[in-house]
Amino acid sequence: MPIKSLLTFVLLLSAAITFSTPGYAKVHEEADVAERRLQVGAAQFEEYLPLLEGKRVTLVVNQSSIIKNSTIKSSGVKNSSLEPIHLVDALLSRDINVVSIMSPEHGFRGKAGAGEKIDNDVDAKTGLPIHSLYGKTKKPTDDMLANTDILVFDIQDVGVRFYTYLSTLHYVLEAAAQAHIPVIVLDRPNPNGTFTDGPILQPDYVSFVGMHAIPVLHGMTLGELALMIVGEQWIATDAIDAKQPAQQQSKSLAHQTKQQALLTVIPVANYHKQMPYSLPVAPSPNLPTDAAIALYPTLCFFEGTDVSVGRGTPLPFQLIGHPVVALGDESIDVAANQAAPSPKHNNTALKTSLFVDAPFSGIDVEILLSAYAQFKEEGITFFTRPDFFDKLAGTDSLRQAIIAGKTSNQIQASWAEGLATFKQLRAPYLLYPATASELPSEGKGSVVNRKFQSDDAK
């Protein structure tokens, strides 16, 4: 185990973020109860505003970087409406010197389709410059960081390795470390946090849709992954001395402002891994519902095949379909739209299988095997983009196993050893208990500081 850098984070508690979509009544009832006590990192102003005072602040944010109004009424933020407030507006209203915005795939407002390159821009509301991290560069440049003292990252993730917000986080941490700029990650729940599933990414398949040796479903929040990326030295940097254990002792948050750690994570309060969590805002244009988010880890693999996952229909990532192969009994038309400017099988009718109300958990290999068998029977090529399929899987072994006729049990058994090793590796970086019973009984926590050192130092 490599020497860990000093990493600081805070754990508190309080209110709620909730959002409902049809077909998940029981889950949402449970989520509503749980989320009344939940408080995302961004809502805990008292824990990170001291780190921003007097600093030039750059925010890495998008449309998901919001704080529910009810969680901030007592914090003095000026927002008289019942609408959630964006982090940019919340910080500006508190006289924080926000100097620029950086945006990931889909842009600052989250409206661009998958893969659409985003240009630099200016925010019409605030006049702040917006630097795109999904255009000419995916990593913050020296010019982007020239006027920055501290970076704040606050983006909602969905807990899947090939969802690119994780890759943006990686490059932000790397660029910041090389420029000796501290980073604060305001953590948010993982809606797929219950599951750890899928193959571990192999070195030959590293890309922007998979940069780390983790499974497809990693069961971690971006805050936890930030700790892991830095702690396991997955970023290239000269700002971390990997040969020296961190010397700074745990201190109260008030003292942290004088000696800022490279990475500070503000965890979600009153959150546990089994908690149902309904996202208040769609994290990207083609994941508009909780159903789509739950189905995404399985259905995204079809992006490497001739099967449509519903881009260009009212139900993206809630169906699979094809114009010729009857994957189901429903017929749905495909037409380009803002979320899908160039959808697969555009201007055709798909023979689809709908999964809108299907309970999903983890990765359902049977769906892949069944579709492949139907294509094979009809003599139609299934893997039309085999290289991309392998990038999503992080290996070519899944595709080869499907072609070889392996069963779902055999395929999932092949992942077991890698998953067990990964769970051991991630253990020091987990911030949240596995179940509700492990949460503080009164729902109140205090400032917690952890220091990662070498095994010998421990």
Short mmCIF file of C-alpha atoms in Angstrom, two decimals:
data_model
loop_
_atom_site.label_atom_id
_atom_site.label_comp_id
_atom_site.label_asym_id
_atom_site.label_seq_id
_atom_site.Cartn_x
_atom_site.Cartn_y
_atom_site.Cartn_z
CA MET A 1 0.00 0.00 0.00
CA PRO A 2 1.54 3.33 -1.01
CA ILE A 3 1.94 6.16 1.44
CA LYS A 4 -1.23 8.17 1.76
CA SER A 5 -1.42 11.92 1.62
CA LEU A 6 -3.15 13.85 4.38
CA LEU A 7 -6.83 14.10 3.49
CA THR A 8 -9.39 16.09 5.41
CA PHE A 9 -13.13 15.85 5.48
CA VAL A 10 -16.09 16.80 7.64
CA LEU A 11 -19.19 14.84 8.71
CA LEU A 12 -22.38 16.58 9.98
CA LEU A 13 -26.16 16.19 9.41
CA SER A 14 -29.63 17.70 8.73
CA ALA A 15 -32.28 18.00 6.01
CA ALA A 16 -33.30 16.48 2.68
CA ILE A 17 -33.25 16.28 -1.10
CA THR A 18 -36.07 14.36 -2.73
CA PHE A 19 -37.48 13.70 -6.18
CA SER A 20 -39.96 11.12 -7.43
CA THR A 21 -40.49 9.27 -10.69
CA PRO A 22 -43.26 6.78 -11.54
CA GLY A 23 -42.82 3.05 -10.93
CA TYR A 24 -40.84 3.22 -7.71
CA ALA A 25 -43.50 4.08 -5.13
CA LYS A 26 -42.17 2.00 -2.25
CA VAL A 27 -38.56 2.97 -2.88
CA HIS A 28 -39.46 6.63 -3.01
CA GLU A 29 -41.52 6.43 0.17
CA GLU A 30 -38.45 5.03 1.92
CA ALA A 31 -36.24 7.60 0.22
CA ASP A 32 -38.47 10.46 1.34
CA VAL A 33 -38.21 9.43 4.99
CA ALA A 34 -34.45 8.93 4.82
CA GLU A 35 -33.73 12.11 2.89
CA ARG A 36 -35.48 14.34 5.43
CA ARG A 37 -32.31 13.98 7.51
CA LEU A 38 -29.84 13.87 4.63
CA GLN A 39 -27.70 16.90 3.86
CA VAL A 40 -25.41 17.07 0.86
CA GLY A 41 -21.93 18.48 1.25
CA ALA A 42 -22.80 21.71 -0.57
CA ALA A 43 -25.52 22.52 2.00
CA GLN A 44 -23.04 22.47 4.90
CA PHE A 45 -21.79 26.02 4.44
CA GLU A 46 -20.37 26.33 7.92
CA GLU A 47 -17.91 23.53 7.18
CA TYR A 48 -16.29 24.86 4.03
CA LEU A 49 -16.93 28.62 3.79
CA PRO A 50 -13.99 29.32 6.17
CA LEU A 51 -11.74 27.64 3.60
CA LEU A 52 -12.99 29.97 0.86
CA GLU A 53 -12.87 33.33 2.59
CA GLY A 54 -10.33 35.67 1.04
CA LYS A 55 -9.63 33.20 -1.77
CA ARG A 56 -10.18 33.31 -5.52
CA VAL A 57 -12.52 30.38 -6.04
CA THR A 58 -13.12 28.31 -9.17
CA LEU A 59 -16.17 26.03 -9.18
CA VAL A 60 -16.36 22.74 -11.11
CA VAL A 61 -20.13 22.44 -11.40
CA ASN A 62 -23.11 21.75 -13.65
CA GLN A 63 -26.90 21.78 -13.43
CA SER A 64 -26.82 19.22 -10.60
CA SER A 65 -24.90 21.54 -8.26
CA ILE A 66 -27.98 22.70 -6.39
CA ILE A 67 -29.01 22.99 -2.77
CA LYS A 68 -32.60 22.45 -1.76
CA ASN A 69 -34.14 25.65 -0.43
CA SER A 70 -35.34 24.08 2.84
CA THR A 71 -31.79 23.12 3.79
CA ILE A 72 -30.46 26.68 3.58
CA LYS A 73 -33.17 28.87 5.09
CA SER A 74 -31.36 29.02 8.39
CA SER A 75 -28.04 29.72 6.71
CA GLY A 76 -28.88 33.22 5.57
CA VAL A 77 -28.64 32.62 1.84
CA LYS A 78 -30.84 35.09 -0.04
CA ASN A 79 -33.37 32.97 -1.89
CA SER A 80 -36.98 33.89 -1.28
CA SER A 81 -38.40 31.37 -3.79
CA LEU A 82 -39.13 27.72 -3.16
CA GLU A 83 -36.79 26.73 -5.98
CA PRO A 84 -33.43 25.10 -5.19
CA ILE A 85 -30.48 27.44 -5.37
CA HIS A 86 -27.39 26.75 -7.47
CA LEU A 87 -24.04 26.63 -5.68
CA VAL A 88 -22.72 29.50 -7.83
CA ASP A 89 -25.55 31.77 -6.67
CA ALA A 90 -25.34 30.59 -3.08
CA LEU A 91 -21.64 31.41 -2.81
CA LEU A 92 -21.91 34.75 -4.60
CA SER A 93 -24.71 35.75 -2.21
CA ARG A 94 -22.29 35.07 0.65
CA ASP A 95 -19.65 37.35 -0.88
CA ILE A 96 -17.34 34.50 -1.85
CA ASN A 97 -14.99 35.61 -4.64
CA VAL A 98 -15.98 33.15 -7.38
CA VAL A 99 -13.71 33.92 -10.34
CA SER A 100 -14.64 31.20 -12.84
CA ILE A 101 -16.64 28.07 -13.59
CA MET A 102 -15.46 24.80 -15.09
CA SER A 103 -17.99 22.47 -16.70
CA PRO A 104 -17.87 18.71 -17.54
CA GLU A 105 -19.49 16.70 -20.34
CA HIS A 106 -22.99 18.06 -21.20
CA GLY A 107 -21.94 21.57 -20.19
CA PHE A 108 -22.69 23.95 -17.31
CA ARG A 109 -26.45 23.74 -17.86
CA GLY A 110 -26.34 20.00 -18.66
CA LYS A 111 -28.16 20.30 -21.97
CA ALA A 112 -25.56 19.07 -24.48
CA GLY A 113 -25.89 15.53 -25.79
CA ALA A 114 -23.50 12.70 -25.00
CA GLY A 115 -20.12 13.22 -26.66
CA GLU A 116 -20.90 16.77 -27.85
CA LYS A 117 -17.83 18.96 -27.52
CA ILE A 118 -18.41 22.02 -25.35
CA ASP A 119 -16.80 25.39 -26.04
CA ASN A 120 -15.71 27.93 -23.46
CA ASP A 121 -18.44 30.42 -22.67
CA VAL A 122 -19.63 33.17 -20.34
CA ASP A 123 -22.50 32.65 -17.89
CA ALA A 124 -25.25 35.06 -18.88
CA LYS A 125 -26.54 35.41 -15.31
CA THR A 126 -23.30 36.12 -13.47
CA GLY A 127 -20.88 37.13 -16.21
CA LEU A 128 -18.41 34.50 -15.00
CA PRO A 129 -16.17 32.79 -17.55
CA ILE A 130 -17.00 29.12 -18.14
CA HIS A 131 -14.05 26.88 -19.00
CA SER A 132 -15.07 23.68 -20.76
CA LEU A 133 -13.50 20.42 -19.59
CA TYR A 134 -15.12 18.57 -22.46
CA GLY A 135 -13.85 20.42 -25.51
CA LYS A 136 -10.30 21.17 -26.59
CA THR A 137 -9.07 19.86 -23.28
CA LYS A 138 -10.43 17.59 -20.57
CA LYS A 139 -7.91 18.72 -17.99
CA PRO A 140 -7.72 22.24 -16.53
CA THR A 141 -4.88 24.17 -18.15
CA ASP A 142 -2.43 26.53 -16.50
CA ASP A 143 -4.29 29.45 -18.06
CA MET A 144 -7.59 28.25 -16.56
CA LEU A 145 -5.99 28.03 -13.12
CA ALA A 146 -3.91 31.21 -13.30
CA ASN A 147 -6.40 33.26 -11.29
CA THR A 148 -7.42 30.48 -8.85
CA ASP A 149 -6.48 29.93 -5.20
CA ILE A 150 -8.84 27.01 -4.52
CA LEU A 151 -11.08 24.67 -6.52
CA VAL A 152 -14.50 23.46 -5.42
CA PHE A 153 -15.94 20.35 -7.11
CA ASP A 154 -19.69 19.72 -6.74
CA ILE A 155 -21.27 17.41 -9.35
CA GLN A 156 -23.85 14.63 -8.96
CA ASP A 157 -22.56 11.23 -10.09
CA VAL A 158 -24.46 7.97 -10.74
CA GLY A 159 -21.86 5.50 -9.45
CA VAL A 160 -20.79 3.96 -12.75
CA ARG A 161 -17.17 3.85 -13.93
CA PHE A 162 -17.88 4.92 -17.51
CA TYR A 163 -19.96 7.96 -16.46
CA THR A 164 -17.43 10.67 -17.28
CA TYR A 165 -17.83 13.00 -14.30
CA LEU A 166 -15.41 10.71 -12.46
CA SER A 167 -12.81 11.21 -15.19
CA THR A 168 -13.30 14.98 -14.94
CA LEU A 169 -12.72 14.73 -11.19
CA HIS A 170 -9.48 12.82 -11.87
CA TYR A 171 -8.13 15.54 -14.17
CA VAL A 172 -9.20 18.32 -11.80
CA LEU A 173 -7.32 16.66 -8.93
CA GLU A 174 -4.28 16.08 -11.12
CA ALA A 175 -4.11 19.61 -12.50
CA ALA A 176 -4.71 21.13 -9.07
CA ALA A 177 -2.01 19.02 -7.44
CA GLN A 178 0.50 19.96 -10.13
CA ALA A 179 -0.35 23.63 -9.61
CA HIS A 180 -0.30 23.27 -5.79
CA ILE A 181 -3.95 24.35 -5.59
CA PRO A 182 -6.15 22.72 -2.92
CA VAL A 183 -9.44 21.06 -3.88
CA ILE A 184 -12.68 20.79 -1.91
CA VAL A 185 -15.09 18.05 -3.00
CA LEU A 186 -18.67 18.64 -1.84
CA ASP A 187 -19.98 15.10 -1.78
CA ARG A 188 -23.37 13.81 -2.96
CA PRO A 189 -25.01 10.37 -2.62
CA ASN A 190 -24.48 7.56 -5.11
CA PRO A 191 -27.91 6.41 -6.39
CA ASN A 192 -26.31 3.06 -7.32
CA GLY A 193 -24.27 2.95 -4.12
CA THR A 194 -25.69 -0.37 -2.97
CA PHE A 195 -23.89 -2.28 -5.72
CA THR A 196 -20.33 -3.31 -6.45
CA ASP A 197 -20.38 -5.28 -9.69
CA GLY A 198 -18.74 -5.84 -13.04
CA PRO A 199 -15.22 -6.43 -14.35
CA ILE A 200 -12.22 -4.46 -13.11
CA LEU A 201 -10.75 -2.16 -15.74
CA GLN A 202 -7.51 -3.52 -17.24
CA PRO A 203 -4.56 -1.20 -18.14
CA ASP A 204 -4.89 -1.74 -21.91
CA TYR A 205 -8.43 -0.32 -21.86
CA VAL A 206 -7.87 3.00 -20.09
CA SER A 207 -9.82 5.85 -21.72
CA PHE A 208 -11.96 8.82 -20.72
CA VAL A 209 -14.83 6.35 -20.11
CA GLY A 210 -12.63 4.37 -17.73
CA MET A 211 -9.45 5.66 -16.08
CA HIS A 212 -9.12 3.58 -12.92
CA ALA A 213 -8.73 -0.05 -11.90
CA ILE A 214 -12.21 -0.22 -10.42
CA PRO A 215 -15.35 -2.20 -11.37
CA VAL A 216 -18.19 -0.83 -13.50
CA LEU A 217 -20.29 -0.37 -10.35
CA HIS A 218 -17.83 0.72 -7.68
CA GLY A 219 -20.23 1.46 -4.79
CA MET A 220 -18.48 4.74 -3.93
CA THR A 221 -19.35 8.43 -3.98
CA LEU A 222 -17.16 10.91 -5.84
CA GLY A 223 -15.86 12.11 -2.48
CA GLU A 224 -14.71 8.62 -1.59
CA LEU A 225 -13.22 8.15 -5.04
CA ALA A 226 -11.36 11.45 -4.73
CA LEU A 227 -9.77 10.17 -1.54
CA MET A 228 -8.88 6.92 -3.30
CA ILE A 229 -7.46 8.60 -6.41
CA VAL A 230 -5.13 10.74 -4.30
CA GLY A 231 -4.40 8.07 -1.68
CA GLU A 232 -3.51 5.41 -4.25
CA GLN A 233 -1.45 7.93 -6.22
CA TRP A 234 -3.45 7.48 -9.42
CA ILE A 235 -2.77 11.08 -10.45
CA ALA A 236 0.50 12.25 -11.95
CA THR A 237 1.76 15.04 -9.73
CA ASP A 238 4.80 16.68 -8.26
CA ALA A 239 2.70 18.21 -5.46
CA ILE A 240 2.48 14.99 -3.46
CA ASP A 241 5.67 13.66 -1.90
CA ALA A 242 4.92 9.95 -2.01
CA LYS A 243 8.02 9.12 0.02
CA GLN A 244 7.07 11.11 3.11
CA PRO A 245 4.09 10.39 5.36
CA ALA A 246 1.88 13.37 6.04
CA GLN A 247 3.12 15.27 9.09
CA GLN A 248 0.09 17.43 9.78
CA GLN A 249 -1.89 16.16 12.75
CA SER A 250 -5.69 16.07 12.84
CA LYS A 251 -7.03 19.48 13.80
CA SER A 252 -10.34 21.20 14.10
CA LEU A 253 -11.75 22.72 10.92
CA ALA A 254 -10.96 26.20 12.19
CA HIS A 255 -7.25 25.40 12.17
CA GLN A 256 -7.39 23.74 8.77
CA THR A 257 -7.72 27.13 7.12
CA LYS A 258 -4.13 27.95 8.07
CA GLN A 259 -2.63 24.74 6.73
CA GLN A 260 -4.85 23.57 3.88
CA ALA A 261 -4.67 19.92 2.90
CA LEU A 262 -4.44 19.06 -0.79
CA LEU A 263 -7.89 17.48 -0.71
CA THR A 264 -10.84 18.24 1.54
CA VAL A 265 -14.06 16.22 1.25
CA ILE A 266 -17.27 17.42 2.86
CA PRO A 267 -19.31 14.20 3.20
CA VAL A 268 -23.08 13.84 2.95
CA ALA A 269 -24.62 13.92 6.41
CA ASN A 270 -26.94 11.12 7.55
CA TYR A 271 -26.24 8.98 4.50
CA HIS A 272 -25.63 5.23 4.32
CA LYS A 273 -24.94 2.90 1.41
CA GLN A 274 -28.36 1.22 1.38
CA MET A 275 -30.26 4.50 1.32
CA PRO A 276 -32.61 4.95 -1.66
CA TYR A 277 -31.79 8.29 -3.21
CA SER A 278 -33.87 9.99 -5.87
CA LEU A 279 -31.90 12.67 -7.73
CA PRO A 280 -33.45 16.15 -7.60
CA VAL A 281 -32.07 17.02 -11.05
CA ALA A 282 -31.31 14.82 -14.06
CA PRO A 283 -27.51 14.36 -13.99
CA SER A 284 -27.38 14.33 -17.83
CA PRO A 285 -29.93 14.69 -20.64
CA ASN A 286 -30.40 10.97 -21.29
CA LEU A 287 -30.76 9.95 -17.65
CA PRO A 288 -34.03 11.76 -16.88
CA THR A 289 -35.48 9.35 -14.28
CA ASP A 290 -34.49 7.08 -11.43
CA ALA A 291 -35.39 4.12 -13.67
CA ALA A 292 -32.88 5.24 -16.30
CA ILE A 293 -30.18 5.69 -13.66
CA ALA A 294 -30.79 2.19 -12.29
CA LEU A 295 -30.79 0.66 -15.78
CA TYR A 296 -27.79 2.61 -17.05
CA PRO A 297 -25.04 0.25 -15.72
CA THR A 298 -26.53 -2.59 -17.80
CA LEU A 299 -27.98 -0.85 -20.83
CA CYS A 300 -24.97 1.34 -21.56
CA PHE A 301 -23.12 -1.76 -22.79
CA PHE A 302 -25.49 -1.80 -25.76
CA GLU A 303 -23.84 1.42 -26.95
CA GLY A 304 -21.14 -0.87 -28.37
CA THR A 305 -23.73 -2.88 -30.31
CA ASP A 306 -26.41 -2.32 -32.96
CA VAL A 307 -29.08 -2.13 -30.23
CA SER A 308 -30.69 1.20 -29.36
CA VAL A 309 -31.06 2.13 -25.70
CA GLY A 310 -33.75 4.69 -26.46
CA ARG A 311 -31.75 7.78 -27.31
CA GLY A 312 -34.05 9.90 -29.44
CA THR A 313 -37.17 8.45 -27.79
CA PRO A 314 -39.13 9.59 -24.70
CA LEU A 315 -37.53 6.75 -22.71
CA PRO A 316 -33.74 6.92 -22.99
CA PHE A 317 -31.98 4.14 -21.06
CA GLN A 318 -35.32 2.58 -20.22
CA LEU A 319 -35.61 0.26 -23.22
CA ILE A 320 -33.68 -1.75 -25.79
CA GLY A 321 -34.83 -1.88 -29.41
CA HIS A 322 -33.91 -2.57 -33.00
CA PRO A 323 -35.65 -1.92 -36.35
CA VAL A 324 -35.31 -5.56 -37.48
CA VAL A 325 -34.62 -7.80 -34.50
CA ALA A 326 -37.75 -7.96 -32.33
CA LEU A 327 -36.32 -7.42 -28.87
CA GLY A 328 -39.84 -6.79 -27.55
CA ASP A 329 -43.47 -6.20 -28.47
CA GLU A 330 -43.57 -2.40 -28.25
CA SER A 331 -42.99 -0.10 -31.23
CA ILE A 332 -41.32 3.26 -30.55
CA ASP A 333 -40.10 5.85 -33.07
CA VAL A 334 -36.61 7.32 -32.95
CA ALA A 335 -36.13 10.99 -33.84
CA ALA A 336 -33.16 13.27 -33.14
CA ASN A 337 -33.64 15.74 -30.31
CA GLN A 338 -31.51 18.07 -28.18
CA ALA A 339 -30.45 15.27 -25.86
CA ALA A 340 -29.64 12.97 -28.78
CA PRO A 341 -28.66 14.95 -31.91
CA SER A 342 -27.59 11.79 -33.78
CA PRO A 343 -29.36 8.80 -32.23
CA LYS A 344 -28.79 5.25 -33.39
CA HIS A 345 -31.38 4.13 -35.96
CA ASN A 346 -32.66 7.67 -36.37
CA ASN A 347 -36.03 8.05 -38.14
CA THR A 348 -36.97 4.39 -37.71
CA ALA A 349 -39.42 2.45 -35.55
CA LEU A 350 -37.85 0.22 -32.94
CA LYS A 351 -39.20 -3.15 -31.84
CA THR A 352 -38.54 -2.64 -28.17
CA SER A 353 -38.52 -4.22 -24.77
CA LEU A 354 -39.42 -1.69 -22.07
CA PHE A 355 -37.91 -1.75 -18.59
CA VAL A 356 -39.52 1.38 -17.11
CA ASP A 357 -41.13 -0.40 -14.15
CA ALA A 358 -38.69 -3.30 -13.87
CA PRO A 359 -36.82 -3.55 -10.55
CA PHE A 360 -33.12 -3.48 -11.43
CA SER A 361 -30.08 -4.12 -9.32
CA GLY A 362 -26.46 -4.16 -10.39
CA ILE A 363 -25.59 -5.45 -13.86
CA ASP A 364 -28.06 -7.83 -15.53
CA VAL A 365 -25.92 -9.97 -17.84
CA GLU A 366 -28.94 -11.99 -18.97
CA ILE A 367 -30.23 -9.02 -21.00
CA LEU A 368 -26.97 -8.88 -22.95
CA LEU A 369 -26.91 -12.64 -23.51
CA SER A 370 -30.53 -12.76 -24.66
CA ALA A 371 -30.10 -9.91 -27.14
CA TYR A 372 -26.88 -11.41 -28.52
CA ALA A 373 -28.62 -14.77 -29.04
CA GLN A 374 -31.46 -13.11 -30.98
CA PHE A 375 -29.05 -11.26 -33.25
CA LYS A 376 -27.03 -14.41 -33.84
CA GLU A 377 -30.17 -16.34 -34.75
CA GLU A 378 -31.14 -13.70 -37.30
CA GLY A 379 -27.61 -13.45 -38.71
CA ILE A 380 -27.24 -9.76 -37.88
CA THR A 381 -24.03 -8.31 -36.44
CA PHE A 382 -24.42 -7.53 -32.75
CA PHE A 383 -21.05 -6.00 -31.79
CA THR A 384 -20.90 -3.16 -34.30
CA ARG A 385 -18.46 -1.20 -32.11
CA PRO A 386 -16.46 -3.94 -30.36
CA ASP A 387 -13.62 -1.61 -29.34
CA PHE A 388 -16.05 0.75 -27.62
CA PHE A 389 -17.84 -2.17 -25.94
CA ASP A 390 -14.46 -3.26 -24.55
CA LYS A 391 -13.70 0.28 -23.34
CA LEU A 392 -16.99 0.32 -21.43
CA ALA A 393 -16.28 -3.11 -19.93
CA GLY A 394 -12.63 -2.22 -19.26
CA THR A 395 -11.62 -5.54 -20.79
CA ASP A 396 -12.35 -7.71 -23.82
CA SER A 397 -13.18 -10.71 -21.62
CA LEU A 398 -16.89 -9.82 -21.29
CA ARG A 399 -17.39 -9.61 -25.05
CA GLN A 400 -15.41 -12.81 -25.60
CA ALA A 401 -17.45 -14.60 -22.92
CA ILE A 402 -20.72 -13.55 -24.59
CA ILE A 403 -19.48 -14.79 -27.96
CA ALA A 404 -18.29 -18.05 -26.40
CA GLY A 405 -21.75 -18.78 -24.99
CA LYS A 406 -20.84 -18.45 -21.32
CA THR A 407 -23.76 -18.26 -18.88
CA SER A 408 -24.46 -15.20 -16.75
CA ASN A 409 -23.40 -17.14 -13.65
CA GLN A 410 -20.09 -18.06 -15.26
CA ILE A 411 -19.48 -14.48 -16.36
CA GLN A 412 -20.28 -12.99 -12.97
CA ALA A 413 -18.19 -15.65 -11.22
CA SER A 414 -15.23 -14.49 -13.30
CA TRP A 415 -15.51 -11.07 -11.65
CA ALA A 416 -15.55 -12.34 -8.07
CA GLU A 417 -11.82 -12.35 -7.34
CA GLY A 418 -11.28 -8.87 -8.75
CA LEU A 419 -14.24 -7.48 -6.83
CA ALA A 420 -13.00 -8.98 -3.56
CA THR A 421 -9.56 -7.40 -4.06
CA PHE A 422 -11.11 -4.05 -4.95
CA LYS A 423 -13.30 -4.03 -1.84
CA GLN A 424 -10.20 -4.46 0.31
CA LEU A 425 -8.40 -1.68 -1.54
CA ARG A 426 -11.26 0.81 -1.22
CA ALA A 427 -11.97 0.10 2.48
CA PRO A 428 -9.75 2.89 3.94
CA TYR A 429 -11.47 5.49 1.79
CA LEU A 430 -15.12 4.75 2.59
CA LEU A 431 -16.90 7.56 4.44
CA TYR A 432 -20.36 6.07 4.98
CA PRO A 433 -21.78 3.13 6.93
CA ALA A 434 -23.31 0.21 5.05
CA THR A 435 -26.72 0.38 6.76
CA ALA A 436 -29.01 2.78 8.59
CA SER A 437 -28.38 1.01 11.90
CA GLU A 438 -24.79 2.25 11.83
CA LEU A 439 -25.74 5.92 11.59
CA PRO A 440 -25.50 8.06 14.76
CA SER A 441 -28.67 7.46 16.78
CA GLU A 442 -29.44 11.14 17.22
CA GLY A 443 -28.45 12.04 13.67
CA LYS A 444 -25.72 14.36 14.90
CA GLY A 445 -22.08 14.09 14.05
CA SER A 446 -19.02 16.15 14.83
CA VAL A 447 -16.12 17.27 12.72
CA VAL A 448 -14.07 14.21 11.79
CA ASN A 449 -10.52 14.34 10.47
CA ARG A 450 -8.73 11.36 9.02
CA LYS A 451 -5.08 11.07 8.12
CA PHE A 452 -3.86 8.48 5.62
CA GLN A 453 -0.30 7.38 6.24
CA SER A 454 1.90 4.47 5.31
CA ASP A 455 1.18 1.10 6.88
CA ASP A 456 4.30 1.48 9.01
CA ALA A 457 3.14 4.85 10.29
CA LYS A 458 -0.16 3.33 11.36
#
